PDB file of C-alpha atoms in Angstrom:
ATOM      1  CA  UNK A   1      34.741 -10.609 -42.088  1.00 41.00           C
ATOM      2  CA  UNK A   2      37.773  -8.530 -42.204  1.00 43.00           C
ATOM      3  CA  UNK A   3      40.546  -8.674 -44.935  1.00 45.00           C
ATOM      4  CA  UNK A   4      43.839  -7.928 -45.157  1.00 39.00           C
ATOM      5  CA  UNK A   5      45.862  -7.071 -48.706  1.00 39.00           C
ATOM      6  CA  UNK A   6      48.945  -7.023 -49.662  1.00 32.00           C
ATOM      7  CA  UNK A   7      52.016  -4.763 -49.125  1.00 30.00           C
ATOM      8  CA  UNK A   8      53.484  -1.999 -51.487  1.00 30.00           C
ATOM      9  CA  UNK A   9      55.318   0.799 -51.297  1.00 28.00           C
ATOM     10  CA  UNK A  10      55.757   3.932 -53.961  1.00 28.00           C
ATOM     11  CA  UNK A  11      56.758   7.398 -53.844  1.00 23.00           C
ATOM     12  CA  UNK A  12      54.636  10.082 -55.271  1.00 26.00           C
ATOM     13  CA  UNK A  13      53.375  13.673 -55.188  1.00 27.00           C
ATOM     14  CA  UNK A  14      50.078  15.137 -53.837  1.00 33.00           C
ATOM     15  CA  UNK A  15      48.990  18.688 -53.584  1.00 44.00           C
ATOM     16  CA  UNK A  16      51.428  19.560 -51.390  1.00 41.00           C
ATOM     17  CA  UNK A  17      54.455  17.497 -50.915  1.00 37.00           C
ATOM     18  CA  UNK A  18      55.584  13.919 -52.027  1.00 47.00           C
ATOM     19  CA  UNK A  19      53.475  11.548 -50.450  1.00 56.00           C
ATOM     20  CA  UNK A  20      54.704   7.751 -49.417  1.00 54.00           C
ATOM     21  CA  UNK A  21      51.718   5.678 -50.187  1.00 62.00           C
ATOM     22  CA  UNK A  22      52.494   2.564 -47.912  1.00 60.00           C
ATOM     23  CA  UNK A  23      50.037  -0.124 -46.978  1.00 61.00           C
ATOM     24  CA  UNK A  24      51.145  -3.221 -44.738  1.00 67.00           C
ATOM     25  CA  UNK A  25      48.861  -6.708 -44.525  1.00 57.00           C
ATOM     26  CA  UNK A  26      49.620  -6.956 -41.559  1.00 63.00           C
ATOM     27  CA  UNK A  27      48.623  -3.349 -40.895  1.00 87.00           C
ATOM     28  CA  UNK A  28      45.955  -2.254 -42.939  1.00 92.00           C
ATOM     29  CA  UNK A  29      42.287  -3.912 -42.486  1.00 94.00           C
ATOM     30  CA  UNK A  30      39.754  -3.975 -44.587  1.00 95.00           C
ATOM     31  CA  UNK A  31      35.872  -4.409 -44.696  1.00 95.00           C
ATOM     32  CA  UNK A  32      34.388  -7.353 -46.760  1.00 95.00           C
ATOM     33  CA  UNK A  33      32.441  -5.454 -49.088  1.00 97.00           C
ATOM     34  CA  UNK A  34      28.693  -6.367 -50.496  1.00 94.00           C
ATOM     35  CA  UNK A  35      27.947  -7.895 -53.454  1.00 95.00           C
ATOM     36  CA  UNK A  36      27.425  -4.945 -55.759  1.00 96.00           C
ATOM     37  CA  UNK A  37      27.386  -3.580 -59.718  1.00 96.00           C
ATOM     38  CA  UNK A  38      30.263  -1.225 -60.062  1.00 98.00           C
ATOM     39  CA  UNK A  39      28.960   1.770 -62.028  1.00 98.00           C
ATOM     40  CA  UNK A  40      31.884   2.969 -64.847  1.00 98.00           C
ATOM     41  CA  UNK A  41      33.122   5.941 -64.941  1.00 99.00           C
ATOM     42  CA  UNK A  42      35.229   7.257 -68.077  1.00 99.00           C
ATOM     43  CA  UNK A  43      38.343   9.615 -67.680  1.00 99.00           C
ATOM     44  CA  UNK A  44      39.404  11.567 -70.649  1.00 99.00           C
ATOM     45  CA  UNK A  45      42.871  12.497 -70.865  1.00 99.00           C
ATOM     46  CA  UNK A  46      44.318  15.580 -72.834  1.00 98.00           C
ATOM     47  CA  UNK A  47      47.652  16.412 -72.431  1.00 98.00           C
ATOM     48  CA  UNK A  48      49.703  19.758 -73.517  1.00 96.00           C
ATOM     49  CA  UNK A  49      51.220  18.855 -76.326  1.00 96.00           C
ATOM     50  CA  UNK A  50      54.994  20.333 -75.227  1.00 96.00           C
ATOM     51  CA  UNK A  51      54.639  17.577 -72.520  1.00 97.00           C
ATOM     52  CA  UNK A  52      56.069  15.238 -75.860  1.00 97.00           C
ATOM     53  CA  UNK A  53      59.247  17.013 -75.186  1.00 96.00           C
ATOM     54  CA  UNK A  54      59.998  15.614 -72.220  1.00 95.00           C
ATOM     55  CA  UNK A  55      57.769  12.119 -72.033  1.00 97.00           C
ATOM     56  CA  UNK A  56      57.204   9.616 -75.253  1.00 98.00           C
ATOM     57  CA  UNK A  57      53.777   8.524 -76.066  1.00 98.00           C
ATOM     58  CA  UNK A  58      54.120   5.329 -74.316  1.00 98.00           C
ATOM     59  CA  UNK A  59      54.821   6.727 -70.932  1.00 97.00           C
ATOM     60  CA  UNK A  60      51.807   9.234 -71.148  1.00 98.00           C
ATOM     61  CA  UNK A  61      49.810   5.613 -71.828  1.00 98.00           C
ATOM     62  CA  UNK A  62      51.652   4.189 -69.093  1.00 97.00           C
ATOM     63  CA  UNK A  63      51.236   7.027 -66.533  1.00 97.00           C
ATOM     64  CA  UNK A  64      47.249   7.119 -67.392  1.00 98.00           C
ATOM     65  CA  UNK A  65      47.423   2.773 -66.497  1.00 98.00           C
ATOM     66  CA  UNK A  66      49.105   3.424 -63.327  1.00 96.00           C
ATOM     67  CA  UNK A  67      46.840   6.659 -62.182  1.00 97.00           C
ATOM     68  CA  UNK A  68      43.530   4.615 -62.936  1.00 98.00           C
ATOM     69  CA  UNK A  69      44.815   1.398 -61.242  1.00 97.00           C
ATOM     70  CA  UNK A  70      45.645   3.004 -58.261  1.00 96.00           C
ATOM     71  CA  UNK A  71      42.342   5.248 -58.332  1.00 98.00           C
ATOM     72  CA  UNK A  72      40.598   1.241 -58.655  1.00 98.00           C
ATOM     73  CA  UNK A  73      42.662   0.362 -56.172  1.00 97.00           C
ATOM     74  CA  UNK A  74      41.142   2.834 -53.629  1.00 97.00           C
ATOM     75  CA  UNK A  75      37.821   2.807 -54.279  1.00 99.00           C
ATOM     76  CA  UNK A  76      37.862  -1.580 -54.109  1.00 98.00           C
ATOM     77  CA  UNK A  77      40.240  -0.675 -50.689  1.00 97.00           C
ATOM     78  CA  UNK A  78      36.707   1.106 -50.256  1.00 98.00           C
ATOM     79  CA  UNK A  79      33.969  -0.909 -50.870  1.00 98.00           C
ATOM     80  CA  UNK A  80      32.620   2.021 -53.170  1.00 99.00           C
ATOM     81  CA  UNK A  81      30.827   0.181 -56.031  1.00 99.00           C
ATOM     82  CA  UNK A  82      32.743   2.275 -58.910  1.00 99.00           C
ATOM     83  CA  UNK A  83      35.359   1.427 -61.498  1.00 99.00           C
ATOM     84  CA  UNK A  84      37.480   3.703 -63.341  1.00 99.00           C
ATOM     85  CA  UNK A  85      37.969   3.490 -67.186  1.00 99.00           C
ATOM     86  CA  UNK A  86      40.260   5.138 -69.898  1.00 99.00           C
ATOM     87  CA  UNK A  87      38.421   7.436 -72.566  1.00 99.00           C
ATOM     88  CA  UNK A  88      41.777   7.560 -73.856  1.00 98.00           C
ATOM     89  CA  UNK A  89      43.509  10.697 -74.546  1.00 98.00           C
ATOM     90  CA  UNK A  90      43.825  13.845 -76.501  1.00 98.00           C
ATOM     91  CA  UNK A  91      46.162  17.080 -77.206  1.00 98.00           C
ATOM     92  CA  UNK A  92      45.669  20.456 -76.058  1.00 95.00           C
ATOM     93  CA  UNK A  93      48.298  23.562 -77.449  1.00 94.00           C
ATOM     94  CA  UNK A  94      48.648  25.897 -74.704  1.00 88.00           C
ATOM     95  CA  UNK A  95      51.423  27.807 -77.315  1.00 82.00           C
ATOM     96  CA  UNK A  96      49.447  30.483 -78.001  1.00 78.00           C
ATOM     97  CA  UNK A  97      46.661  30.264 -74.829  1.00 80.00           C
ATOM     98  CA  UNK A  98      48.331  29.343 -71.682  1.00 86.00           C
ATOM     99  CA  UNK A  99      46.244  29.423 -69.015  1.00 91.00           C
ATOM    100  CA  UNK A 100      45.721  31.116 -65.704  1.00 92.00           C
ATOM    101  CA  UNK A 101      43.591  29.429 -63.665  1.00 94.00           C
ATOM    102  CA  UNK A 102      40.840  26.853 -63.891  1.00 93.00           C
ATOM    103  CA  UNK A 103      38.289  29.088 -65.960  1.00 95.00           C
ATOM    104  CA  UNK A 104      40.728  29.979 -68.250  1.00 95.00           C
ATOM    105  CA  UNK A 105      41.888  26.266 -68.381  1.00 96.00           C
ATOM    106  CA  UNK A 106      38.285  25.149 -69.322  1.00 97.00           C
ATOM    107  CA  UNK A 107      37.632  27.751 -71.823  1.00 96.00           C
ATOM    108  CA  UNK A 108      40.863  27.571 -73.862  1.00 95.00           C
ATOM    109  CA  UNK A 109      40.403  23.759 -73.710  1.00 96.00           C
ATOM    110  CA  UNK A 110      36.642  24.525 -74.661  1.00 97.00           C
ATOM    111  CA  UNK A 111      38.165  26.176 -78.233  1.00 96.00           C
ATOM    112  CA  UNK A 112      39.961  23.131 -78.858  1.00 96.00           C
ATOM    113  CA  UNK A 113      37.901  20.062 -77.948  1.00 97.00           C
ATOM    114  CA  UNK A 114      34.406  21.253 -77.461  1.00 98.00           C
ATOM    115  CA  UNK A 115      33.135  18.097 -77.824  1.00 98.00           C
ATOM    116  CA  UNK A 116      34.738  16.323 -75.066  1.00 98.00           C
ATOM    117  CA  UNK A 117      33.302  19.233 -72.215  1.00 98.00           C
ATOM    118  CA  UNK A 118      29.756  18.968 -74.357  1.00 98.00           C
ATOM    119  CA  UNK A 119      30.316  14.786 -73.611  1.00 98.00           C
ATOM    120  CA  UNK A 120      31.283  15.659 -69.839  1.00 98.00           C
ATOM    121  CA  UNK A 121      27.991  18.279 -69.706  1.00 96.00           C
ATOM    122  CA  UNK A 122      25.836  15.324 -71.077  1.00 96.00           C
ATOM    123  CA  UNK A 123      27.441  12.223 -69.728  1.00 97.00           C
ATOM    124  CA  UNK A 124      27.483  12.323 -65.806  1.00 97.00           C
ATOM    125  CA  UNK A 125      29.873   9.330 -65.324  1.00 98.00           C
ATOM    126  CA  UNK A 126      32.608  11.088 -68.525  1.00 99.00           C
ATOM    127  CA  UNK A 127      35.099  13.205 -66.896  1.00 99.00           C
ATOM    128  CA  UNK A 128      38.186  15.015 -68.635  1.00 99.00           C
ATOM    129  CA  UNK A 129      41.515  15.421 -67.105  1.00 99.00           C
ATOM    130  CA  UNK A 130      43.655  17.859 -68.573  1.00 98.00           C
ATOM    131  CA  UNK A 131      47.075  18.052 -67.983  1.00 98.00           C
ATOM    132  CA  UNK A 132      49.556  21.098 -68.373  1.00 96.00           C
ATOM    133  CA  UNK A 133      53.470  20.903 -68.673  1.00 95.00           C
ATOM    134  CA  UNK A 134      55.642  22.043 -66.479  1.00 93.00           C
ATOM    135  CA  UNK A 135      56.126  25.221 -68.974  1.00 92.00           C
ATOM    136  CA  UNK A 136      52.597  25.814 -69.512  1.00 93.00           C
ATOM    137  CA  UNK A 137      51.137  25.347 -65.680  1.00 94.00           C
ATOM    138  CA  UNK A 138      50.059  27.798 -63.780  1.00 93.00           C
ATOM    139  CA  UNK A 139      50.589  25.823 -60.647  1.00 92.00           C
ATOM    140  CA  UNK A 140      52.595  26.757 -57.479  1.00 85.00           C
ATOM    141  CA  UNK A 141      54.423  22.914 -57.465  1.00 73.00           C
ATOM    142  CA  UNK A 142      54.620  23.865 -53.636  1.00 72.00           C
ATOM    143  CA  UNK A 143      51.376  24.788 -52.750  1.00 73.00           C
ATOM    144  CA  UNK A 144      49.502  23.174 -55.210  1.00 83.00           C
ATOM    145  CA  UNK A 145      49.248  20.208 -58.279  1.00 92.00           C
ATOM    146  CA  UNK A 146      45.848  19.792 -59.423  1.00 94.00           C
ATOM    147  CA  UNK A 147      42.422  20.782 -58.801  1.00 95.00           C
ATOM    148  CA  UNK A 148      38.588  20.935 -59.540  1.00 95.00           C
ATOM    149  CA  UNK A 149      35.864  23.572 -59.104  1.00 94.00           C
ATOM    150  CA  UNK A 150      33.087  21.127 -58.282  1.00 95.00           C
ATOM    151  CA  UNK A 151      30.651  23.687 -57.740  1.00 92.00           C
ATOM    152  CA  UNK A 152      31.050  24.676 -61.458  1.00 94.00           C
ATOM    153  CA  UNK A 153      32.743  21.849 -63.646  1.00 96.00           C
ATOM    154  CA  UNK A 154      31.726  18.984 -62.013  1.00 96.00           C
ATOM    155  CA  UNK A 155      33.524  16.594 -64.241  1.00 98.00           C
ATOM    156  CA  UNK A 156      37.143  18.427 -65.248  1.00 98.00           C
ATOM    157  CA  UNK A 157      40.024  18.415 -63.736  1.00 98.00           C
ATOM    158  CA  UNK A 158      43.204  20.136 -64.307  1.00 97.00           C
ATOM    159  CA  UNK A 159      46.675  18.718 -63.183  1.00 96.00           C
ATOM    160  CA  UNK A 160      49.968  19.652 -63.775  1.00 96.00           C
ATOM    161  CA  UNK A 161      52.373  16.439 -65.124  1.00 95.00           C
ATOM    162  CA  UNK A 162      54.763  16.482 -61.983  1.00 93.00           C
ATOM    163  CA  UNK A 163      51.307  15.471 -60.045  1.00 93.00           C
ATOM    164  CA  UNK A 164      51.929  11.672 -58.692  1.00 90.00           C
ATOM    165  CA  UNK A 165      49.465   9.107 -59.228  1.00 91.00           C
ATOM    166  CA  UNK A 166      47.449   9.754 -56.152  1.00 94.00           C
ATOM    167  CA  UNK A 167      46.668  13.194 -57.375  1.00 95.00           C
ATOM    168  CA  UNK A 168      44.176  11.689 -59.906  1.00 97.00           C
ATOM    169  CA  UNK A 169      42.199   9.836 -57.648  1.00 98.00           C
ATOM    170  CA  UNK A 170      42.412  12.881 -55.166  1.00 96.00           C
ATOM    171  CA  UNK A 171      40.746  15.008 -57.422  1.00 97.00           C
ATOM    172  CA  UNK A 172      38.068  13.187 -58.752  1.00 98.00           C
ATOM    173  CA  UNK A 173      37.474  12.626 -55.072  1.00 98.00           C
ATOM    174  CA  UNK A 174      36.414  16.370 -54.924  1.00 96.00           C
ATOM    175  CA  UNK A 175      34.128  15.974 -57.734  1.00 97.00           C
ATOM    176  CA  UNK A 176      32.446  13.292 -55.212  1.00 98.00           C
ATOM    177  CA  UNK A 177      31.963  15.875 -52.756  1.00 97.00           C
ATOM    178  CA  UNK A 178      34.665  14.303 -50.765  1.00 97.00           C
ATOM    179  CA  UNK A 179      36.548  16.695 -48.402  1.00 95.00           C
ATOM    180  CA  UNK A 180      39.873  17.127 -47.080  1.00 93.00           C
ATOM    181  CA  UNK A 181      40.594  15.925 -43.271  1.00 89.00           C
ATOM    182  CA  UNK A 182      39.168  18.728 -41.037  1.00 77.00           C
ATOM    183  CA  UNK A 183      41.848  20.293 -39.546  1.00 81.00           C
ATOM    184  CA  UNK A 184      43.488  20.899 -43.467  1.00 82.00           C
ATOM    185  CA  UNK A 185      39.848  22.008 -44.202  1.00 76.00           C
ATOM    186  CA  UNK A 186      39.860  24.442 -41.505  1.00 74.00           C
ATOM    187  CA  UNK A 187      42.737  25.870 -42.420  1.00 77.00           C
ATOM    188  CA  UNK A 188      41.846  26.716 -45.870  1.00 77.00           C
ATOM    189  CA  UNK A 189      38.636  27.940 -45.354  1.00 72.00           C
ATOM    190  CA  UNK A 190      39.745  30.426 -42.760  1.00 68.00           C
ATOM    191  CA  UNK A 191      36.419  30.731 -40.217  1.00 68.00           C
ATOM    192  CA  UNK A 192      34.289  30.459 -43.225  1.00 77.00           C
ATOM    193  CA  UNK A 193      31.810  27.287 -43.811  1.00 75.00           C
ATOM    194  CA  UNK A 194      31.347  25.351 -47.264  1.00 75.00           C
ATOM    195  CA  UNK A 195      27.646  26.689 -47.475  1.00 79.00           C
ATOM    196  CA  UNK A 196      28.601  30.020 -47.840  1.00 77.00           C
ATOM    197  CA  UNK A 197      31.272  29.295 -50.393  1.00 79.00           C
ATOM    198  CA  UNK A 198      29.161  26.816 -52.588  1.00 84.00           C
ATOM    199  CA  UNK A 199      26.379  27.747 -54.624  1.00 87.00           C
ATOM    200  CA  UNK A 200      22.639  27.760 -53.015  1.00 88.00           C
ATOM    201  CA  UNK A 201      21.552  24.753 -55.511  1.00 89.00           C
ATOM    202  CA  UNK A 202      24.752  22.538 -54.656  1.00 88.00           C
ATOM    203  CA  UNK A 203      24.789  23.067 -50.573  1.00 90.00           C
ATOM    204  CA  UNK A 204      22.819  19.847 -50.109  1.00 91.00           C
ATOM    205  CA  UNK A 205      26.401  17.794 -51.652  1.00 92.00           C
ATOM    206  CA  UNK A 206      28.168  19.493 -48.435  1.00 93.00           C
ATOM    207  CA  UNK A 207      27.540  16.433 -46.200  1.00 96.00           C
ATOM    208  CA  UNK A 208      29.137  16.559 -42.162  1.00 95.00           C
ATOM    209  CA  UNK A 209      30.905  13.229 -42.424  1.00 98.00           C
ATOM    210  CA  UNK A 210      32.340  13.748 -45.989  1.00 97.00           C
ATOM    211  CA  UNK A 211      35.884  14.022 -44.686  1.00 97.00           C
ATOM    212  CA  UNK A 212      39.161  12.466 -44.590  1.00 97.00           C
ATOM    213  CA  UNK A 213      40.772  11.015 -41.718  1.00 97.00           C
ATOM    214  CA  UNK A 214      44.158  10.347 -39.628  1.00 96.00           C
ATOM    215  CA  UNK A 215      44.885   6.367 -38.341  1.00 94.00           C
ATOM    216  CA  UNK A 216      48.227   5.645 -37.492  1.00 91.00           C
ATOM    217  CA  UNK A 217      50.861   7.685 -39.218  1.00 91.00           C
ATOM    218  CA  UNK A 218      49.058   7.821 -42.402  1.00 93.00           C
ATOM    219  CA  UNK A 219      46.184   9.683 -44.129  1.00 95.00           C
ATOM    220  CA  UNK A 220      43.439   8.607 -45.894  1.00 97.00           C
ATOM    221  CA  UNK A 221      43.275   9.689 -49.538  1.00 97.00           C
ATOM    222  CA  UNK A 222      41.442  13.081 -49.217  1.00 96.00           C
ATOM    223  CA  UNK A 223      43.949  14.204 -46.627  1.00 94.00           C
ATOM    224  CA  UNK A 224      47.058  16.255 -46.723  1.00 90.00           C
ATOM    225  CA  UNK A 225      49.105  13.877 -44.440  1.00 90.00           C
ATOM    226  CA  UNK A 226      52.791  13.274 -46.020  1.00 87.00           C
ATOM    227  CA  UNK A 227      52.100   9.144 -45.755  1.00 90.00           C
ATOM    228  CA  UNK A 228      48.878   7.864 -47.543  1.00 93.00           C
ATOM    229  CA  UNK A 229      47.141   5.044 -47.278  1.00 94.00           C
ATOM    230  CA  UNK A 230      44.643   4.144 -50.312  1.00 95.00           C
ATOM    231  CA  UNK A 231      41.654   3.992 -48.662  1.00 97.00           C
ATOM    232  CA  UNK A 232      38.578   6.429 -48.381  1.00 99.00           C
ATOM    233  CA  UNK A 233      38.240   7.545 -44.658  1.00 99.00           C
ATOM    234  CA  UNK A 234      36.142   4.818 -43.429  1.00 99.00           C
ATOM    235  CA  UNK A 235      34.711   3.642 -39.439  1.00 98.00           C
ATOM    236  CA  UNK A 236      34.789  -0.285 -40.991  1.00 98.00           C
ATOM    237  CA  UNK A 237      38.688   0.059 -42.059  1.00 98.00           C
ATOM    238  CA  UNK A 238      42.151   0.253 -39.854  1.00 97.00           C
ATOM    239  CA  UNK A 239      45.416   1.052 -39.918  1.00 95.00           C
ATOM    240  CA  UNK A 240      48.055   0.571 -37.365  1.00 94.00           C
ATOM    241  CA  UNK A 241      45.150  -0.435 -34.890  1.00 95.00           C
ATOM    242  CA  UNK A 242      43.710   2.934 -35.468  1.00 96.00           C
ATOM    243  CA  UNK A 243      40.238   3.348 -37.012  1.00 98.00           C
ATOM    244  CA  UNK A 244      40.506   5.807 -40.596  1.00 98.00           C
ATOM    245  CA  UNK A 245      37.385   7.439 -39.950  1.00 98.00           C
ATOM    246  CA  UNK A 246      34.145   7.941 -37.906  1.00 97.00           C
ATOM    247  CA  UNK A 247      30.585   7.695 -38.759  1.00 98.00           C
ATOM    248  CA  UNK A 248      29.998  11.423 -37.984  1.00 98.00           C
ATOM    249  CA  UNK A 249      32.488  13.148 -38.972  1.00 97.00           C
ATOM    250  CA  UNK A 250      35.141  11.037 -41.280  1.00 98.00           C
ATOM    251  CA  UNK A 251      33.213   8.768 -43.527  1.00 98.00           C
ATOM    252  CA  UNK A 252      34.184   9.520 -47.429  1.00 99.00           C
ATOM    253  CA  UNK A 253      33.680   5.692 -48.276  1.00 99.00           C
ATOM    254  CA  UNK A 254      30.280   5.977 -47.366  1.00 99.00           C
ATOM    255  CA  UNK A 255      29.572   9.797 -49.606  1.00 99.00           C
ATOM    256  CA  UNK A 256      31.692   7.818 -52.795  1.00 99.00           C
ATOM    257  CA  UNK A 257      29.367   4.842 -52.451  1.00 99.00           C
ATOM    258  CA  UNK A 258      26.630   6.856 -52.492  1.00 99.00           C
ATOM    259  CA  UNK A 259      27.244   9.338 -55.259  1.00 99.00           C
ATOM    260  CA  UNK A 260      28.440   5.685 -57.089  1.00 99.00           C
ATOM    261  CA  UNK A 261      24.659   4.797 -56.771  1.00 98.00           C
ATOM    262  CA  UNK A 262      23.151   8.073 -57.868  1.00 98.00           C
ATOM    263  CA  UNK A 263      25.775   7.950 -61.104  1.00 98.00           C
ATOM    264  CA  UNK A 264      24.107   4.347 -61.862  1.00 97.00           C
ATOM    265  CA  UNK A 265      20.474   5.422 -61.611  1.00 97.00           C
ATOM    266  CA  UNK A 266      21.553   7.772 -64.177  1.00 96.00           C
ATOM    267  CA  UNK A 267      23.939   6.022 -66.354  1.00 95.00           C
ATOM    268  CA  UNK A 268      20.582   3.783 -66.289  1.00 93.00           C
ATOM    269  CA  UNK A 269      18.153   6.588 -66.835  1.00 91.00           C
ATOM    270  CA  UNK A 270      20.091   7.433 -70.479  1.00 83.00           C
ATOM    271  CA  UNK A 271      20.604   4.009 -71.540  1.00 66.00           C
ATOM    272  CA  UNK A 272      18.446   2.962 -74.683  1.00 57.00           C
TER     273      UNK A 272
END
């Protein structure tokens, strides 16, 4: 059975440039999807406190609702049997400590809230999100908005606040394993392969058809395309008449699913 959902339209940024998320019914077809427990996942916010300056408390709670429903959003687009939840959020000062990069990032945040990166260590489905102001980022807004290091902080992310609501879900993506569309990937890896620039424990995550895909004029969510649509590349979904992925090569609904299923044997494994 094939279903179709319904239309919406929103403006927001990515990585690289503002993305138009658009999805049709009558252009975008989905793939019934199995009868399955959704494992939860948790997503801890801290935000740099100087971000108050420019946005009230109530639309930092209102930007983490619309990030997570949209991140839902995909994954159900997706079949992938995974839910996102709020952990709620923190504050981070980057005053005194303004960071440089991600390592930086995690160790000044480290000083402040151990005990959310000791939950994240010990808690595979807990992830924290931490988001710099404008003033405090160390973020080219041009070339880039957010990012993980998978291969070393498997559940942290760090964003800058001018990231769109896509960015979130984009992200966490990574921390899937879930790669950019192939020809971006080439690009940025420059003749080099993902084994040789992940570490010898974590090469077995690199999988051949963990990538995004093109259908239509539109992108899947892992890709750097200018329109999205808010799917996982996937051989069972289309756009436009145009497949959004391929068994082979182009099938991040399928690594998401899976890693969703390894998260639940061991949410199951810890629980008492």
């Amino acid at each position: 059975m094939k279903l179709k959902v319904v239309s919406i339209c929103l403006i927001v940024g990515t990585a690289f440039v503002s993305a138009l998320l658009y999805f049709d019914s009558q252009k975008l077809v989905l793939s019934q999807c199995a009868d399955e427990e959704k494992v939860e996942t948790w997503v801890q916010f801290v935000f740099d406190y100087s971000i108050l300056n420019d946005f009230s408390i109530e639309a930092l709670e209102e930007r983490i609702g619309e990030d997570l429903a949209l991140s839902n959003l995909i994954l159900a687009n997706s079949c992938v049997p995974m839910i996102r939840k709020s952990a709620g959020y923190e504050f981070f000062d980057a005053h005194n400590a303004k960071p440089e990069d991600m390592l930086s990032s995690h160790y000044e945040l480290n000083l402040q809230h151990s005990s959310l990166l000791e939950r994240a260590y010990q808690e595979p489905n807990f992830y924290v999100v931490l988001v710099l102001s404008e003033d405090s980022s160390y973020f080219d807004f041009e070339y880039k908005i957010a990012e993980t290091w998978v291969d070393l902080f498997p559940n942290f992310v760090v964003s800058d606040v001018r990231a769109g609501p896509l960015a979130l879900e984009h992200e966490l993506g990574h921390l899937a394993w879930a790669q950019h569309d192939l020809e971006t990937l080439s690009s940025q890896v420059q003749g080099r392969t993902l084994e040789s620039m992940t570490a010898e424990d974590n090469q077995l995550q690199i999988k051949r058809y963990a990538h995004a895909a093109l259908c239509g004029d539109s992108g899947t969510i892992m890709s750097y395309e200018k329109n999205i649509v808010p799917i996982y590349s996937s051989p069972n979904i289309t756009y436009q008449g145009r497949v959004c992925g391929d068994a082979e090569s182009a099938d991040n609904a399928r690594l998401l699913t899976e890693y969703a299923r390894a998260l639940r044997a061991k949410v199951d494994a810890r629980s008492w």
